[in-house]
Tab-separated table of C-alpha atoms in Angstrom:
chain	number	residue	atom	x	y	z
W	247	GLN	CA	134.715	107.299	96.974
W	248	LYS	CA	131.667	104.905	97.162
W	249	GLU	CA	128.350	106.127	95.312
W	250	VAL	CA	127.046	105.039	98.799
W	251	GLU	CA	128.215	106.025	102.301
W	252	GLN	CA	126.642	104.477	105.528
W	253	ASP	CA	128.019	104.970	108.963
W	254	PRO	CA	129.216	101.194	110.131
W	255	GLY	CA	128.838	102.037	113.619
W	256	PRO	CA	128.021	100.110	115.657
W	257	LEU	CA	125.308	102.148	117.339
W	258	SER	CA	124.330	101.088	120.985
W	259	VAL	CA	121.131	102.150	122.477
W	260	PRO	CA	118.735	102.057	125.166
W	261	GLU	CA	115.616	100.400	124.592
W	262	GLY	CA	113.042	103.098	123.934
W	263	ALA	CA	115.080	105.390	122.478
W	264	ILE	CA	114.909	107.069	118.990
W	265	VAL	CA	117.580	105.751	116.415
W	266	SER	CA	118.856	107.279	113.449
W	267	LEU	CA	120.378	105.820	110.901
W	268	ASN	CA	121.471	107.823	107.664
W	269	CYS	CA	123.354	107.473	104.244
W	270	THR	CA	124.457	109.756	101.840
W	271	TYR	CA	124.837	109.134	98.005
W	272	SER	CA	126.693	110.810	94.951
W	273	ASN	CA	124.514	109.920	91.637
W	274	SER	CA	121.917	112.272	91.492
W	275	ALA	CA	120.041	109.406	89.099
W	276	PHE	CA	119.012	107.590	92.196
W	277	GLN	CA	115.166	107.384	92.419
W	278	TYR	CA	114.393	104.281	94.505
W	279	PHE	CA	115.623	103.912	98.405
W	280	MET	CA	115.438	101.095	100.372
W	281	TRP	CA	116.141	99.949	104.055
W	282	TYR	CA	116.997	96.319	104.489
W	283	ARG	CA	117.438	95.010	107.753
W	284	GLN	CA	119.374	91.463	108.365
W	285	TYR	CA	119.884	89.921	111.506
W	286	SER	CA	122.923	88.000	112.384
W	287	ARG	CA	123.529	85.070	109.953
W	288	LYS	CA	120.632	85.441	107.845
W	289	GLY	CA	120.189	87.377	104.747
W	290	PRO	CA	118.452	90.668	104.806
W	291	GLU	CA	115.087	91.717	104.487
W	292	LEU	CA	113.055	94.584	103.354
W	293	LEU	CA	112.400	96.881	105.550
W	294	MET	CA	111.009	100.374	103.960
W	295	TYR	CA	110.929	101.157	100.116
W	296	THR	CA	110.730	104.930	99.142
W	297	TYR	CA	110.467	106.626	95.849
W	298	SER	CA	111.889	110.064	94.791
W	299	SER	CA	111.961	112.692	97.908
W	300	GLY	CA	109.748	112.667	100.644
W	301	ASN	CA	108.674	110.687	104.221
W	302	LYS	CA	107.151	107.357	104.639
W	303	GLU	CA	105.854	106.062	108.030
W	304	ASP	CA	105.079	102.046	108.550
W	305	GLY	CA	104.749	101.497	112.412
W	306	ARG	CA	107.641	102.671	114.763
W	307	PHE	CA	109.640	103.144	111.494
W	308	THR	CA	109.868	106.350	109.496
W	309	ALA	CA	112.158	106.943	106.111
W	310	GLN	CA	113.255	109.846	104.687
W	311	VAL	CA	114.947	111.001	101.758
W	312	ASP	CA	116.129	114.150	100.820
W	313	LYS	CA	117.253	114.248	97.271
W	314	SER	CA	118.480	117.983	97.111
W	315	SER	CA	120.928	116.775	99.949
W	316	LYS	CA	121.483	113.208	98.946
W	317	TYR	CA	120.986	112.029	102.101
W	318	ILE	CA	118.475	109.607	103.237
W	319	SER	CA	117.751	108.472	106.862
W	320	LEU	CA	115.799	105.826	108.673
W	321	PHE	CA	114.345	106.897	112.474
W	322	ILE	CA	113.167	104.040	114.884
W	323	ARG	CA	110.844	105.244	117.616
W	324	ASP	CA	110.155	103.548	120.963
W	325	SER	CA	113.431	101.107	119.940
W	326	GLN	CA	112.941	97.415	121.240
W	327	PRO	CA	115.696	94.881	121.564
W	328	SER	CA	114.053	92.990	118.439
W	329	ASP	CA	115.077	95.751	116.604
W	330	SER	CA	119.092	94.861	117.018
W	331	ALA	CA	120.664	93.905	113.545
W	332	THR	CA	122.627	95.632	110.828
W	333	TYR	CA	120.305	98.269	108.451
W	334	LEU	CA	121.522	98.365	104.992
W	335	CYS	CA	120.295	101.098	102.844
W	336	ALA	CA	120.425	100.168	99.210
W	337	MET	CA	119.353	102.797	96.130
W	338	SER	CA	118.706	102.109	92.966
W	339	ALA	CA	118.070	104.360	89.428
W	340	GLY	CA	115.287	102.810	88.332
W	341	SER	CA	116.732	101.701	85.014
W	342	ASN	CA	114.676	98.326	84.711
W	343	THR	CA	117.870	97.130	85.618
W	344	GLY	CA	116.922	96.199	89.381
W	345	LYS	CA	120.266	96.426	90.755
W	346	LEU	CA	120.848	97.959	93.783
W	347	ILE	CA	123.613	99.525	95.131
W	348	PHE	CA	123.782	98.954	98.859
W	349	GLY	CA	125.440	100.839	102.037
W	350	GLN	CA	127.865	99.630	104.172
W	351	GLY	CA	124.960	98.545	107.018
W	352	THR	CA	125.239	100.125	110.204
W	353	THR	CA	124.459	97.608	113.590
W	354	LEU	CA	122.622	98.605	115.753
W	355	GLN	CA	121.930	96.794	119.211
W	356	VAL	CA	119.345	97.932	121.726
W	357	LYS	CA	119.983	97.083	124.967
W	358	PRO	CA	117.172	96.067	127.235
A	169	ASP	CA	105.505	79.211	99.519
A	170	ALA	CA	107.801	80.499	97.351
A	171	GLU	CA	111.656	80.755	98.697
A	172	ILE	CA	115.013	81.241	97.720
A	173	THR	CA	117.460	78.788	99.298
A	174	GLN	CA	121.260	78.286	98.910
A	175	SER	CA	123.679	75.515	99.251
A	176	PRO	CA	125.832	74.644	101.074
A	177	ARG	CA	125.404	76.877	104.096
A	178	HIS	CA	129.424	76.479	105.309
A	179	LYS	CA	131.864	75.549	103.006
A	180	ILE	CA	135.517	75.242	103.622
A	181	THR	CA	138.181	74.451	101.034
A	182	GLU	CA	141.315	75.170	100.084
A	183	THR	CA	143.553	77.335	97.825
A	184	GLY	CA	143.617	76.577	93.946
A	185	ARG	CA	140.341	74.457	93.987
A	186	GLN	CA	137.616	74.989	92.026
A	187	VAL	CA	134.052	75.544	94.479
A	188	THR	CA	130.327	75.968	93.240
A	189	LEU	CA	127.787	77.819	95.468
A	190	ALA	CA	124.044	76.764	94.333
A	191	CYS	CA	121.197	79.447	94.542
A	192	HIS	CA	117.861	78.142	93.628
A	193	GLN	CA	114.776	80.051	93.889
A	194	THR	CA	110.734	79.376	93.285
A	195	TRP	CA	109.676	82.805	92.781
A	196	ASN	CA	109.667	82.586	88.897
A	197	HIS	CA	111.471	85.732	89.232
A	198	ASN	CA	113.880	86.743	85.810
A	199	ASN	CA	116.494	88.594	87.805
A	200	MET	CA	119.383	86.656	90.077
A	201	PHE	CA	122.249	88.659	91.542
A	202	TRP	CA	125.185	87.360	93.758
A	203	TYR	CA	126.467	89.181	96.084
A	204	ARG	CA	129.712	88.880	98.580
A	205	GLN	CA	129.253	90.378	102.300
A	206	ASP	CA	132.516	91.503	104.151
A	207	LEU	CA	133.188	93.645	107.298
A	208	GLY	CA	133.300	97.424	105.878
A	209	HIS	CA	132.419	96.808	102.436
A	210	GLY	CA	128.845	96.247	102.663
A	211	LEU	CA	127.068	93.666	99.654
A	212	ARG	CA	128.998	94.392	96.512
A	213	LEU	CA	127.712	92.753	93.574
A	214	ILE	CA	129.430	89.855	91.782
A	215	HIS	CA	127.643	88.603	88.842
A	216	TYR	CA	123.630	88.771	88.166
A	217	SER	CA	121.470	87.736	85.426
A	218	TYR	CA	117.907	88.389	83.854
A	219	GLY	CA	117.052	85.194	82.526
A	220	VAL	CA	117.912	82.254	80.690
A	221	GLN	CA	121.497	82.424	79.383
A	222	ASP	CA	121.793	86.048	80.004
A	223	THR	CA	124.928	86.767	82.937
A	224	ASN	CA	127.102	90.272	83.539
A	225	LYS	CA	129.585	91.360	85.455
A	226	GLY	CA	129.122	92.986	88.535
A	227	GLU	CA	131.765	95.302	90.669
A	228	VAL	CA	134.102	92.361	92.168
A	229	SER	CA	133.479	89.409	89.359
A	230	ASP	CA	137.313	89.064	88.907
A	231	GLY	CA	137.806	84.898	89.726
A	232	TYR	CA	134.036	84.137	89.893
A	233	SER	CA	131.748	82.785	86.834
A	234	VAL	CA	128.029	82.053	86.430
A	235	SER	CA	126.000	80.820	84.059
A	236	ARG	CA	121.812	80.664	83.721
A	237	SER	CA	120.474	77.659	81.970
A	238	ASN	CA	117.074	78.054	83.563
A	239	THR	CA	114.861	80.486	85.382
A	240	GLU	CA	115.331	78.946	89.138
A	241	ASP	CA	118.895	78.565	89.675
A	242	LEU	CA	122.131	80.569	89.016
A	243	PRO	CA	125.222	78.818	90.173
A	244	LEU	CA	128.198	80.987	91.378
A	245	THR	CA	131.804	79.317	90.619
A	246	LEU	CA	135.035	80.237	91.926
A	247	GLU	CA	137.375	78.764	89.535
A	248	SER	CA	140.365	78.832	91.927
A	249	ALA	CA	139.490	79.924	95.322
A	250	ALA	CA	141.963	82.625	96.885
A	251	SER	CA	142.100	83.393	100.584
A	252	SER	CA	140.758	86.666	99.229
A	253	GLN	CA	137.672	84.865	98.250
A	254	THR	CA	136.978	84.019	102.033
A	255	SER	CA	133.585	85.572	102.663
A	256	VAL	CA	129.600	85.051	103.349
A	257	TYR	CA	127.739	84.869	99.870
A	258	PHE	CA	124.351	85.931	99.310
A	259	CYS	CA	121.929	85.197	96.238
A	260	ALA	CA	119.116	87.001	95.491
A	261	SER	CA	116.178	87.418	93.110
A	262	SER	CA	113.771	90.408	91.786
A	263	ASP	CA	111.288	90.285	89.344
A	264	ARG	CA	111.827	92.323	86.313
A	265	GLY	CA	110.854	96.326	86.387
A	266	ALA	CA	112.065	99.614	87.253
A	267	TYR	CA	112.165	98.730	91.052
A	268	ASN	CA	111.566	95.438	92.329
A	269	GLU	CA	112.209	94.082	95.916
A	270	GLN	CA	114.976	91.801	96.120
A	271	PHE	CA	114.514	88.516	97.981
A	272	PHE	CA	117.888	86.912	99.655
A	273	GLY	CA	118.598	83.864	100.162
A	274	PRO	CA	120.093	82.750	103.797
A	275	GLY	CA	123.964	82.733	102.251
A	276	THR	CA	126.801	80.531	102.496
A	277	ARG	CA	129.673	81.273	104.484
A	278	LEU	CA	132.607	80.274	102.648
A	279	THR	CA	136.251	79.766	104.197
A	280	VAL	CA	139.388	79.167	101.803
A	281	LEU	CA	142.654	78.016	103.622
């Protein structure tokens, strides 16, 4: 079993839809939770970062962490065609190693 | 502006050849990482380094090696390329600390025939 599981999709939604992307994990030591966005043929870029449990909002994006369930989510409101990309969750135990464990990535397509 | 670059961007090679992929960062970051990205597997860590002369094996290190002679560069060498090493390779760097954002390069698409 992988430490981090993410449904690879692909996920296709109409413009304006609310998108929910999710990851589950098994390592209870994870404290830092990130979402990276990767456009086609580009390197991943950090989108959202959350420490421990709770919610974080940035514009149309909300990151949610539920450590009791070992479950994290990324919500995209009013999705746009420019949101079409692969979204990767990543986690770290925060042991000064800087190492991240990535999910498989979910490919999202937002249709105009 | 600080950046992280990779070269070549595309490479085709033959089975058994030695191949070196370059990674150069101008962030002055201590931490550098090499990943491979394959469909269904996401990003898997190959090797990483926390500073000059420091290298560590990651999840999928067999058949790969790295060396760190300065802060800016972490070249990845495939000792004897195999078809199973056909993949997209990403280099990343980050600053020291419990958590710091990893900055990724644009990737190298490697095909081993």
